[in-house]
Amino acid sequence: MTIEAILKEDIQKAVQKHFQLDNQEIILQPTKKEFEGFYTFVTFPLTKAARKAPAEIGQIIGDELIASSSLVAGFNVVQGFLNISLKDSTWLDLFGKISSDATFGTLPSNGKSVMVEFSSPNTNKPLHLGHLRNNFLGDSLSKILKASGYDVVKTCLVNDRGIHICKSMLAYRELGNGETPESSGIKGDHLAGKYYVLFDIEYKKQIKALVEQGMSEEEAAKKAPWILEAQQLLLLWENNDPETVALWQKMNNWVYEGFAETYKKIGVSFDKTYYESNTYLLGKDIIEEGLQKGVFFKKPDNSVWIDLTEEGLDEKLVLRGDGTSVYITQDLGTTELKNSDFGNDRYLWVVGNEQDYHFKVLFAILKRLGRTYAHGCYHISYGMVDLPSGKMKSREGTVVDADDLVGQMVQTASDRTQELGKIDDFNSEEAKQLYNQLALGALKYFLLKVDPKKRMLFNPEESIDFQGHTGPFIQYTYARIRSIMRKAEQAGISAEIPGDSYAMHQAERELVFALSQYPVKVVAAANEFAPSLISQYAFDLAKVYNQFYAEVSIFSDPDPEAVKLRVALSGAVAETIRKALGLLGIDVPERM
RNA sequence: GGUCCCGUAGCUCAGCUGGAUAGAGCAACUGCCUUCUAAGCAGUAGGUCUUUGGUUCGAAUCCAAACGGGAUCACCA
């Protein structure tokens, strides 16, 4: 049982005893910094039923807690706020439990499984900043869910077919001259992306030429030779034309090699990858089933629809008149496939908020079809990453490329570290590892500290910070503590918790309190699908530690009990920072 | 136009299951390295929480409307 729960119980008993109020819900909040105490009980809600003034109620409950609660050391009442201080023995006891619990912050298995689908790239262009937000969110959520007791399956659905892929294939066939990643020295995914952009340039030229001949813009866009050619290529691909399929495979393999390199660099991996080229024909049997159940209906042109006006949505096409699939058809099929492959309790999709409507429709259809797993489906919708100039567009080349950005971050980390000159004895391999840790720490933290729902602005002109509310600040705190732990080890000082007579320093109590919040935050982050709660927590913990560090001396305190306790506290904070950052996919360095 | 999301300090963001004088970081200004890592700590300054109503003992937080920004309402994925 947590301290908070015991304290609530004690307050409840006091309320019962003095005001004869049963089943009163007790809400505790952390005490504001200006006041003494750690937990605050607000008495206003009781005033009516207890027929007493708020301050008086606070006084009565406070007196009772002193008399009967084993935890409480003192209290003060400000207006209707009862601020409660705990005994040092309570803090030490709590810290003892935290530091001896190797699985602190990791909940036991809840017997449930969850699938997290994220990343979902297109194979016609390299990953960009928006993908990074997606990848980091998905990866971090997977880790948070795992820590909170779920069995987690990470999946990725690769969009490897369609007209957009044919566009890069066409441009390559016409303009490529047999160029390869090897011959050009260009990373595979970037090479494919280059031809996607070249397609667009040529396509626009053709439209412009047609418009000059008097065609309307709209018609020109449909009649330009290259778009017709690309459509032709898609047909050939769907008919398994050997030459087209060979080109498709060749270019996709380049892209996969490029992706693999990027994923490895950013530390993201999947348990299972689905390819749309394998799943795009799925879902038609579900359409048939839905027609039989009367969930769908046919229009005269043979197209199949569902009426979702009852759910506040519109009529939605689920199969074209010519019998070919649309996006929702595929997704129905893919979801069914995922369920038969894994049979999870929950299915999560980390997908941008421009697809909010799509997922509402998908889930509504699954429910109408009577799929029990539909109730475990959830779309983790996140906002776009915008540039000061507006939206990123791959076709127009106005994207912040993931590889470039990571590269720049590594460079910045390297410059900054060398300026400080603290690791001059590192060999080049060690230094390289540190720069990577710091670069990714800064980048991941930058993208994960914000509420996923909100769109965020990225200004490429201003580099991502390494000071203040950042990943490196927290990494620094860890490295700082590790240095202390090495010193303690050398001096033969062990981490120990003093006896009950020990009078704690306020900074020590604050550290124990901060540590005790970790499991609470893990659960909240898992329930709300919000890695930002962990980000915020890790920052707060690091900040509290740095205050402690500045306020007390660890090794030169005359009291050996204080020294041992502070070493123990430091060790526990380092461990908790390591775990919390680990949930964000961020590594911690021993030195920096 | 319908639906959904967002609007808090110059900037980037916390806080939102109602509670005390609304918190951080960056940027600006002041201090603190002969002592455990100054990528740090302490401090100054910066706010009609978009606006207007409502509910409440109490509203940044809940409700309604307006204004501003974004997304979506494709036989694209």
XYZ file of C-alpha atoms (C1' of nucleotides) in Angstrom:
669
model
C 0.000 0.000 0.000
C 1.313 3.434 -0.859
C 1.830 6.176 1.657
C -0.826 8.186 -0.048
C -3.367 5.397 0.329
C -2.601 4.946 4.028
C -2.805 8.654 4.620
C -6.156 8.812 2.860
C -7.426 6.021 5.022
C -6.272 7.797 8.168
C -7.977 10.997 7.074
C -11.113 9.091 6.276
C -11.137 7.610 9.770
C -10.660 11.064 11.265
C -13.541 12.440 9.216
C -15.702 9.573 10.319
C -14.784 9.932 13.951
C -15.270 13.685 14.240
C -17.988 14.433 11.719
C -19.721 11.076 11.358
C -19.371 11.291 7.598
C -19.051 7.929 5.881
C -17.819 7.229 2.370
C -16.397 10.693 2.040
C -13.989 10.663 -0.894
C -10.631 11.945 0.239
C -8.605 13.815 -2.332
C -5.011 14.618 -1.621
C -2.881 16.944 -3.665
C 0.793 17.748 -3.435
C 1.471 20.722 -1.219
C 2.530 23.890 -2.968
C 6.183 24.693 -2.567
C 5.682 27.842 -0.506
C 4.053 25.890 2.310
C 5.463 23.316 4.646
C 4.295 19.779 4.095
C 4.077 17.244 1.273
C 0.411 16.347 1.048
C -2.507 18.726 1.241
C -6.067 17.865 2.126
C -8.643 20.403 0.976
C -11.423 20.777 3.521
C -13.851 23.020 1.602
C -15.979 20.143 0.286
C -16.665 19.065 3.879
C -17.875 22.395 5.228
C -21.548 21.896 4.403
C -21.894 18.379 5.746
C -19.681 18.985 8.783
C -21.271 22.359 9.589
C -17.945 23.851 10.503
C -15.575 26.429 9.061
C -12.903 25.073 6.678
C -9.983 26.054 8.923
C -11.620 24.478 11.953
C -12.105 21.207 10.113
C -8.449 21.279 9.120
C -7.396 21.796 12.720
C -9.550 18.940 14.008
C -8.384 16.471 11.379
C -4.786 17.575 11.833
C -4.947 16.994 15.589
C -6.501 13.596 15.058
C -3.798 12.612 12.539
C -1.064 13.549 14.981
C -2.738 11.444 17.642
C -3.586 8.384 15.621
C -1.723 8.256 12.280
C 1.575 6.441 12.286
C 2.841 8.505 9.359
C 2.175 12.085 10.291
C 4.712 14.294 12.015
C 3.014 17.669 11.843
C 0.592 19.895 10.030
C -0.409 23.455 9.368
C -3.709 24.877 8.272
C -3.941 27.754 5.832
C -7.526 28.740 5.151
C -9.144 25.460 4.187
C -5.923 23.729 3.330
C -4.502 21.137 5.664
C -0.826 20.710 4.863
C 0.594 17.492 6.235
C 4.230 16.691 7.029
C 5.345 13.112 7.380
C 7.700 11.591 9.919
C 11.276 10.993 8.841
C 10.834 7.348 9.737
C 8.027 7.238 7.169
C 10.266 8.701 4.492
C 13.150 6.386 5.337
C 10.846 3.414 5.362
C 9.438 4.394 1.991
C 12.885 4.917 0.553
C 13.943 1.521 1.883
C 11.156 -0.105 -0.076
C 11.989 1.814 -3.238
C 15.704 1.118 -3.170
C 15.359 -2.579 -2.414
C 12.804 -3.114 -5.187
C 14.693 -4.062 -8.331
C 11.500 -3.905 -10.381
C 10.518 -0.484 -9.040
C 8.260 1.198 -11.588
C 7.690 -1.978 -13.573
C 4.310 -3.545 -12.975
C 3.782 -7.287 -13.033
C 2.103 -8.764 -16.083
C -1.588 -7.951 -16.336
C -2.134 -10.879 -18.661
C -3.182 -8.610 -21.498
C -1.566 -8.065 -24.842
C -1.499 -4.994 -27.005
C -0.355 -4.344 -30.553
C 1.168 -1.005 -31.400
C 1.390 -0.198 -35.071
C 3.606 2.728 -35.932
C 6.130 4.163 -38.376
C 4.295 2.930 -41.492
C 6.556 4.524 -44.098
C 6.122 4.871 -47.848
C 8.810 3.285 -49.971
C 9.105 6.220 -52.325
C 10.950 8.597 -50.057
C 13.227 8.702 -47.032
C 11.975 9.274 -43.492
C 11.493 12.850 -42.369
C 10.943 14.706 -39.122
C 7.235 13.785 -39.003
C 8.172 10.104 -39.177
C 10.578 10.641 -36.315
C 7.805 11.945 -34.104
C 5.714 8.935 -35.089
C 8.543 6.449 -34.520
C 9.565 7.878 -31.172
C 5.972 8.008 -29.974
C 5.276 4.439 -31.043
C 8.523 3.080 -29.683
C 8.153 4.893 -26.376
C 4.506 3.906 -25.949
C 5.418 0.291 -26.560
C 7.994 0.499 -23.792
C 5.623 2.282 -21.420
C 2.860 -0.261 -22.007
C 5.328 -3.059 -21.435
C 6.439 -1.499 -18.155
C 2.843 -1.207 -17.055
C 2.223 -4.910 -17.484
C 1.167 -5.464 -21.080
C 2.586 -7.940 -23.512
C 3.487 -5.742 -26.467
C 3.753 -6.503 -30.177
C 5.302 -3.753 -32.280
C 4.221 -3.765 -35.885
C 4.869 -1.696 -38.952
C 2.728 -1.583 -42.079
C 4.855 -0.621 -45.056
C 3.135 1.237 -47.828
C 5.073 -0.341 -50.664
C 2.638 -0.151 -53.556
C 0.442 2.328 -55.321
C 0.623 5.128 -57.778
C 3.169 7.110 -55.758
C 5.631 4.233 -55.921
C 5.059 3.970 -59.666
C 5.923 7.640 -60.004
C 9.449 7.162 -58.699
C 9.778 3.969 -60.738
C 8.817 5.792 -63.905
C 11.172 8.697 -63.274
C 13.971 6.263 -62.576
C 13.291 4.233 -65.704
C 13.317 7.355 -67.854
C 16.055 9.374 -66.205
C 18.022 6.956 -64.063
C 20.635 5.697 -66.520
C 21.051 2.639 -64.356
C 22.127 4.628 -61.321
C 22.360 2.596 -58.099
C 23.124 3.418 -54.469
C 26.577 1.901 -55.033
C 27.325 3.828 -58.228
C 26.050 7.127 -56.876
C 27.025 6.781 -53.246
C 23.494 7.848 -52.327
C 21.647 5.998 -49.566
C 18.950 3.787 -51.118
C 15.894 5.539 -49.693
C 17.296 8.922 -50.660
C 17.941 7.710 -54.180
C 14.327 6.599 -54.545
C 13.214 9.892 -53.058
C 15.312 11.760 -55.601
C 13.335 10.200 -58.438
C 10.046 10.893 -56.711
C 10.969 14.567 -56.719
C 12.194 14.355 -60.335
C 8.858 12.866 -61.342
C 7.055 15.806 -59.835
C 9.266 18.334 -61.592
C 8.743 16.744 -64.984
C 5.023 16.225 -64.329
C 4.563 19.889 -63.510
C 6.448 20.852 -66.665
C 4.099 18.718 -68.718
C 1.030 20.233 -67.083
C 2.331 23.703 -67.746
C 2.933 22.863 -71.403
C -0.604 21.531 -71.785
C -2.096 24.570 -70.088
C -0.206 26.775 -72.503
C -1.870 24.846 -75.312
C -5.193 25.938 -73.857
C -6.109 22.986 -71.644
C -7.587 23.639 -68.215
C -5.354 23.071 -65.210
C -7.561 20.258 -63.954
C -7.672 18.436 -67.251
C -3.959 18.878 -67.825
C -3.243 17.244 -64.491
C -5.155 14.200 -65.664
C -3.823 14.101 -69.201
C -0.105 14.790 -68.730
C 1.871 11.959 -70.382
C 3.730 10.936 -67.244
C 0.663 10.544 -65.062
C -0.909 8.339 -67.713
C 2.314 6.404 -67.905
C 2.450 5.987 -64.118
C -1.113 4.670 -64.099
C -0.122 2.265 -66.829
C 2.785 1.124 -64.690
C 0.461 0.474 -61.759
C -1.705 -1.714 -63.953
C 1.341 -3.616 -65.164
C 2.422 -4.100 -61.569
C -0.990 -5.400 -60.555
C -0.862 -7.817 -63.503
C 2.502 -9.087 -62.350
C 4.398 -7.851 -65.375
C 7.872 -9.342 -64.782
C 9.832 -6.278 -65.831
C 7.755 -3.897 -63.734
C 7.833 -6.152 -60.709
C 11.598 -6.521 -61.059
C 12.076 -2.747 -61.088
C 9.702 -2.396 -58.145
C 11.632 -4.991 -56.187
C 14.973 -3.474 -57.032
C 13.989 0.015 -55.902
C 12.126 -1.186 -52.827
C 15.170 -3.143 -51.710
C 17.266 -0.011 -51.911
C 14.732 1.747 -49.764
C 14.579 -1.071 -47.222
C 18.348 -1.016 -46.859
C 18.183 2.715 -46.291
C 15.357 2.393 -43.763
C 17.158 -0.381 -41.912
C 20.141 1.901 -41.480
C 17.986 4.749 -40.180
C 15.977 2.539 -37.829
C 19.179 1.100 -36.438
C 20.597 4.560 -35.932
C 17.540 5.831 -34.065
C 17.128 2.607 -32.107
C 13.699 1.577 -33.365
C 12.665 -1.975 -34.218
C 9.561 -4.040 -34.917
C 8.377 -7.512 -34.048
C 6.466 -7.896 -37.276
C 6.350 -5.976 -40.512
C 3.325 -6.098 -42.806
C 3.583 -5.088 -46.444
C 0.689 -3.498 -48.204
C 1.604 -5.333 -51.395
C 0.528 -8.461 -49.499
C -2.501 -7.011 -47.786
C -4.057 -4.688 -50.376
C -6.335 -7.397 -51.735
C -7.603 -8.360 -48.303
C -10.891 -7.176 -46.967
C -13.145 -8.148 -49.860
C -14.498 -11.154 -47.984
C -15.407 -8.806 -45.160
C -17.365 -6.713 -47.662
C -19.229 -9.863 -48.667
C -19.917 -10.680 -45.034
C -21.145 -7.146 -44.382
C -23.476 -7.288 -47.373
C -24.978 -10.533 -46.097
C -25.409 -9.102 -42.616
C -27.024 -6.027 -44.082
C -24.354 -3.763 -42.642
C -23.372 -2.606 -46.147
C -25.546 -1.865 -49.154
C -24.996 -1.753 -52.900
C -25.628 1.182 -55.159
C -26.810 0.748 -58.775
C -23.247 1.039 -60.095
C -22.338 -1.968 -57.922
C -20.286 0.087 -55.495
C -20.645 -0.903 -51.841
C -21.383 1.607 -49.057
C -22.079 1.899 -45.395
C -24.342 4.488 -43.848
C -22.743 5.794 -40.695
C -24.966 8.802 -40.127
C -26.177 7.270 -36.863
C -22.621 7.498 -35.560
C -22.455 11.100 -36.696
C -20.376 10.183 -39.729
C -21.340 10.109 -43.408
C -22.034 7.507 -45.979
C -18.768 5.884 -46.824
C -17.655 3.887 -49.842
C -16.100 0.553 -48.888
C -15.686 -1.042 -52.330
C -15.519 0.537 -55.780
C -18.049 -0.263 -58.474
C -15.423 -2.204 -60.410
C -14.813 -4.378 -57.366
C -11.433 -2.928 -56.436
C -10.444 -1.996 -52.893
C -10.148 1.408 -51.327
C -8.092 2.336 -48.283
C -10.755 1.342 -45.774
C -11.254 -2.039 -47.478
C -7.582 -2.806 -47.070
C -7.495 -1.618 -43.505
C -10.443 -3.807 -42.580
C -8.615 -6.755 -44.083
C -5.296 -5.907 -42.480
C -6.875 -5.478 -39.061
C -8.595 -8.826 -39.424
C -5.252 -10.357 -40.417
C -3.472 -8.805 -37.437
C -6.146 -10.175 -35.142
C -5.901 -13.677 -36.549
C -2.084 -13.549 -36.387
C -1.838 -12.312 -32.812
C -5.268 -12.220 -31.150
C -4.367 -9.275 -28.955
C -6.634 -7.623 -26.424
C -5.903 -4.156 -27.736
C -4.866 -2.683 -31.061
C -3.297 0.733 -31.227
C -2.411 2.782 -34.284
C 0.057 5.619 -34.036
C -1.031 7.682 -37.016
C -1.206 11.428 -37.671
C -4.353 13.363 -36.843
C -5.219 13.939 -40.480
C -6.555 10.396 -40.368
C -8.869 10.899 -37.388
C -11.912 10.472 -39.602
C -10.595 7.326 -41.254
C -10.132 5.602 -37.919
C -13.535 6.640 -36.641
C -14.991 5.003 -39.726
C -12.821 1.906 -39.388
C -13.768 1.334 -35.767
C -17.439 2.054 -36.415
C -17.510 -0.544 -39.209
C -15.769 -3.136 -37.039
C -18.347 -2.575 -34.327
C -21.227 -2.849 -36.783
C -19.768 -6.122 -38.010
C -19.801 -7.348 -34.445
C -16.057 -7.741 -34.029
C -15.423 -8.029 -30.299
C -11.874 -6.768 -30.676
C -13.248 -3.469 -31.994
C -13.643 -2.218 -28.434
C -9.913 -2.551 -27.874
C -9.037 -0.517 -30.967
C -7.668 2.953 -30.487
C -6.128 5.572 -32.725
C -3.262 7.420 -31.104
C -3.576 10.604 -33.030
C -0.710 13.041 -33.031
C -0.200 16.472 -34.519
C 1.979 17.360 -37.451
C 5.429 18.814 -37.147
C 5.313 22.073 -39.040
C 8.067 24.333 -40.238
C 7.963 28.099 -39.911
C 7.280 28.115 -43.652
C 4.310 25.797 -43.187
C 3.695 22.167 -43.889
C 6.443 19.803 -44.996
C 5.976 18.429 -48.483
C 8.124 15.617 -49.818
C 7.259 16.308 -53.419
C 8.421 19.864 -53.126
C 11.507 18.963 -51.189
C 10.509 21.125 -48.191
C 11.123 18.417 -45.632
C 13.491 18.077 -42.747
C 15.150 14.800 -43.607
C 15.544 12.387 -40.706
C 19.085 11.309 -41.589
C 20.236 14.896 -42.121
C 18.713 16.021 -38.855
C 20.271 13.198 -36.846
C 23.588 13.952 -38.517
C 23.377 17.609 -37.563
C 22.471 16.729 -34.007
C 25.497 14.446 -33.733
C 27.677 17.262 -35.035
C 26.253 19.701 -32.513
C 26.733 17.185 -29.702
C 30.319 16.703 -30.773
C 31.059 20.452 -30.970
C 29.464 21.163 -27.640
C 31.253 18.282 -25.897
C 34.632 19.229 -27.282
C 34.123 22.815 -26.190
C 33.591 21.631 -22.639
C 36.603 19.337 -22.853
C 35.511 16.894 -20.155
C 36.104 13.708 -22.081
C 39.475 14.361 -23.660
C 40.615 10.930 -22.506
C 37.881 9.126 -24.483
C 39.000 7.157 -27.530
C 37.232 7.933 -30.772
C 34.868 4.998 -30.465
C 33.740 6.061 -26.986
C 33.376 9.656 -28.079
C 31.302 8.652 -31.066
C 28.992 6.632 -28.874
C 28.531 9.570 -26.519
C 27.738 11.996 -29.367
C 25.096 9.579 -30.620
C 23.574 9.205 -27.178
C 23.414 12.953 -26.706
C 22.154 13.700 -30.210
C 19.347 11.179 -29.963
C 18.653 12.160 -26.364
C 18.147 15.772 -27.408
C 16.069 14.879 -30.457
C 13.860 12.270 -28.835
C 13.261 14.420 -25.794
C 12.435 17.403 -27.974
C 9.766 15.413 -29.809
C 8.417 13.517 -26.804
C 8.123 16.257 -24.217
C 5.134 17.754 -25.990
C 1.560 16.454 -25.709
C 1.180 14.163 -28.766
C -2.130 15.741 -29.748
C -0.617 19.128 -30.346
C 0.963 20.095 -33.588
C 4.425 21.377 -33.056
C 6.706 23.815 -34.695
C 10.250 22.990 -35.665
C 12.558 25.769 -36.683
C 15.572 24.373 -38.540
C 17.342 27.714 -38.106
C 17.433 27.260 -34.346
C 19.235 24.128 -33.297
C 17.674 21.897 -30.666
C 18.948 22.845 -27.228
C 21.252 20.845 -24.982
C 20.548 22.950 -21.906
C 17.491 23.485 -19.764
C 14.408 21.384 -20.330
C 16.166 18.887 -22.593
C 17.317 15.303 -22.858
C 20.996 16.151 -22.333
C 20.155 17.989 -19.096
C 18.727 14.765 -17.714
C 21.554 12.694 -19.179
C 23.975 15.101 -17.554
C 22.352 14.595 -14.174
C 22.770 10.863 -14.620
C 26.445 11.184 -15.580
C 26.994 13.472 -12.632
C 25.551 10.917 -10.251
C 27.565 8.117 -11.834
C 30.683 10.107 -11.089
C 29.624 10.300 -7.458
C 28.927 6.588 -7.329
C 32.393 5.823 -8.704
C 33.912 8.028 -6.050
C 31.870 6.356 -3.331
C 32.983 2.971 -4.531
C 36.636 4.016 -4.491
C 36.296 5.393 -0.991
C 34.536 2.228 0.129
C 31.377 4.058 1.123
C 28.308 1.905 0.893
C 24.734 2.988 0.316
C 22.801 2.556 3.531
C 19.601 3.758 5.073
C 20.040 5.219 8.566
C 18.020 4.276 11.631
C 14.872 6.018 12.804
C 16.683 8.579 14.904
C 18.204 10.180 11.829
C 17.017 13.737 11.208
C 16.542 14.202 7.515
C 17.447 17.207 5.450
C 14.500 18.694 3.545
C 16.296 18.086 0.243
C 16.488 14.389 1.116
C 12.778 14.173 1.795
C 12.049 15.852 -1.503
C 14.131 13.277 -3.335
C 12.270 10.396 -1.706
C 8.982 12.017 -2.602
C 10.068 12.555 -6.212
C 11.248 8.952 -6.475
C 7.975 7.656 -5.090
C 6.086 9.299 -7.943
C 7.716 7.215 -10.671
C 5.329 4.210 -10.687
C 2.373 6.593 -10.560
C 3.626 8.321 -13.680
C 4.254 5.078 -15.549
C 0.662 4.005 -14.988
C -0.692 7.413 -15.969
C 1.442 7.501 -19.125
C 0.212 4.038 -20.112
C -3.431 4.898 -19.460
C -3.269 8.151 -21.343
C -0.868 6.967 -24.045
C 1.275 9.965 -23.191
C 5.056 9.604 -23.116
C 5.139 13.314 -22.343
C 4.220 12.471 -18.736
C 7.404 10.420 -18.427
C 9.433 13.185 -20.099
C 8.108 15.711 -17.634
C 8.754 13.390 -14.719
C 12.342 12.666 -15.700
C 12.999 16.384 -15.952
C 11.423 17.091 -12.561
C 13.415 14.328 -10.905
C 16.672 15.564 -12.417
C 15.862 19.086 -11.318
C 15.138 18.039 -7.734
C 18.390 16.097 -7.684
C 20.413 19.044 -8.962
C 18.920 21.221 -6.249
C 19.835 18.599 -3.678
C 23.317 18.414 -5.166
C 23.802 22.159 -4.891
C 22.359 22.344 -1.402
C 24.049 19.526 0.481
C 27.491 18.051 0.366
C 27.522 14.331 -0.048
C 30.977 13.307 1.071
C 32.034 16.047 3.451
C 29.108 15.798 5.840
C 30.414 15.015 9.353
C 27.607 12.505 9.912
C 28.547 9.162 8.305
C 24.855 8.197 8.240
C 24.107 11.251 6.121
C 26.887 10.354 3.684
C 25.622 6.811 3.276
C 22.020 7.905 2.846
C 22.990 10.481 0.238
C 24.957 7.910 -1.693
C 21.946 5.612 -1.546
C 19.609 8.392 -2.690
C 21.948 9.290 -5.530
C 22.089 5.705 -6.675
C 18.312 5.380 -6.632
C 17.850 8.613 -8.564
C 20.357 7.502 -11.216
C 18.579 4.194 -11.562
C 15.175 5.860 -11.872
C 16.457 8.362 -14.426
C 17.896 5.480 -16.411
C 14.562 3.672 -16.361
C 12.476 6.749 -17.157
C 14.683 7.797 -20.060
C 14.712 4.162 -21.145
C 10.934 4.384 -21.544
C 11.533 7.267 -23.924
C 14.117 5.268 -25.843
C 16.922 7.488 -24.557
C 20.290 6.079 -23.486
C 22.273 7.374 -20.534
C 26.054 7.994 -20.589
C 28.396 7.152 -17.720
C 30.312 10.337 -18.366
C 29.782 13.449 -20.432
C -21.002 24.689 -44.400
C -20.803 19.776 -41.008
C -17.404 17.212 -37.690
C -12.853 16.906 -34.812
C -8.328 19.107 -32.522
C -5.765 23.397 -30.664
C -5.520 28.795 -28.411
C -1.585 29.805 -21.135
C 4.880 34.801 -20.363
C 8.531 37.686 -26.379
C 9.414 32.139 -27.999
C 8.720 26.542 -26.931
C 5.682 24.129 -23.603
C 3.607 22.094 -18.305
C -0.744 22.564 -15.439
C -6.942 20.822 -17.434
C -10.666 13.931 -12.915
C -12.574 22.345 -10.379
C -9.085 24.517 -5.103
C -3.971 28.538 -2.104
C -0.230 34.252 -4.966
C -0.989 30.191 -12.744
C 4.635 26.822 -13.336
C 9.236 25.236 -16.314
C 12.831 25.938 -20.221
C 14.786 29.371 -23.968
C 15.867 34.534 -24.787
C 17.329 39.322 -21.260
C 19.609 40.933 -16.691
C 22.423 39.593 -11.407
C 25.165 36.401 -8.545
C 27.764 31.320 -7.570
C 33.513 26.921 -9.955
C 41.066 26.613 -4.653
C 35.666 21.588 -2.318
C 31.379 15.590 -5.133
C 30.914 17.151 -13.425
C 28.846 25.158 -14.067
C 25.440 20.643 -20.195
C 24.564 22.965 -13.174
C 22.460 26.132 -8.968
C 20.253 30.691 -6.856
C 17.828 35.250 -8.117
C 15.424 39.671 -11.102
C 12.069 40.783 -14.839
C 8.114 38.994 -17.908
C 0.559 36.818 -17.493
C -6.713 40.678 -18.003
C -4.647 31.798 -18.965
C -8.173 34.548 -26.910
C -13.130 36.946 -25.636
C -18.081 36.953 -23.511
C -21.711 34.607 -20.737
C -23.132 30.415 -17.385
C -22.581 26.526 -13.295
C -19.926 26.820 -8.240
C -18.193 28.725 -1.670
C -14.194 28.558 -5.562
C -12.957 28.247 -12.941
C -6.788 28.267 -16.867
C -9.540 23.632 -15.683
C -16.611 22.136 -16.469
C -20.831 24.047 -19.994
C -22.427 27.479 -24.112
C -21.400 31.008 -27.787
C -18.027 34.051 -30.488
C -13.105 34.975 -32.494
C -8.325 32.989 -34.256
C -5.255 28.641 -36.100
C -5.183 23.548 -38.036
C -7.190 18.919 -39.856
C -11.019 16.324 -42.254
C -15.652 15.635 -44.871
C -11.769 11.610 -52.024
C -14.132 5.790 -56.062
C -5.541 8.847 -52.733
C -3.022 5.849 -49.132
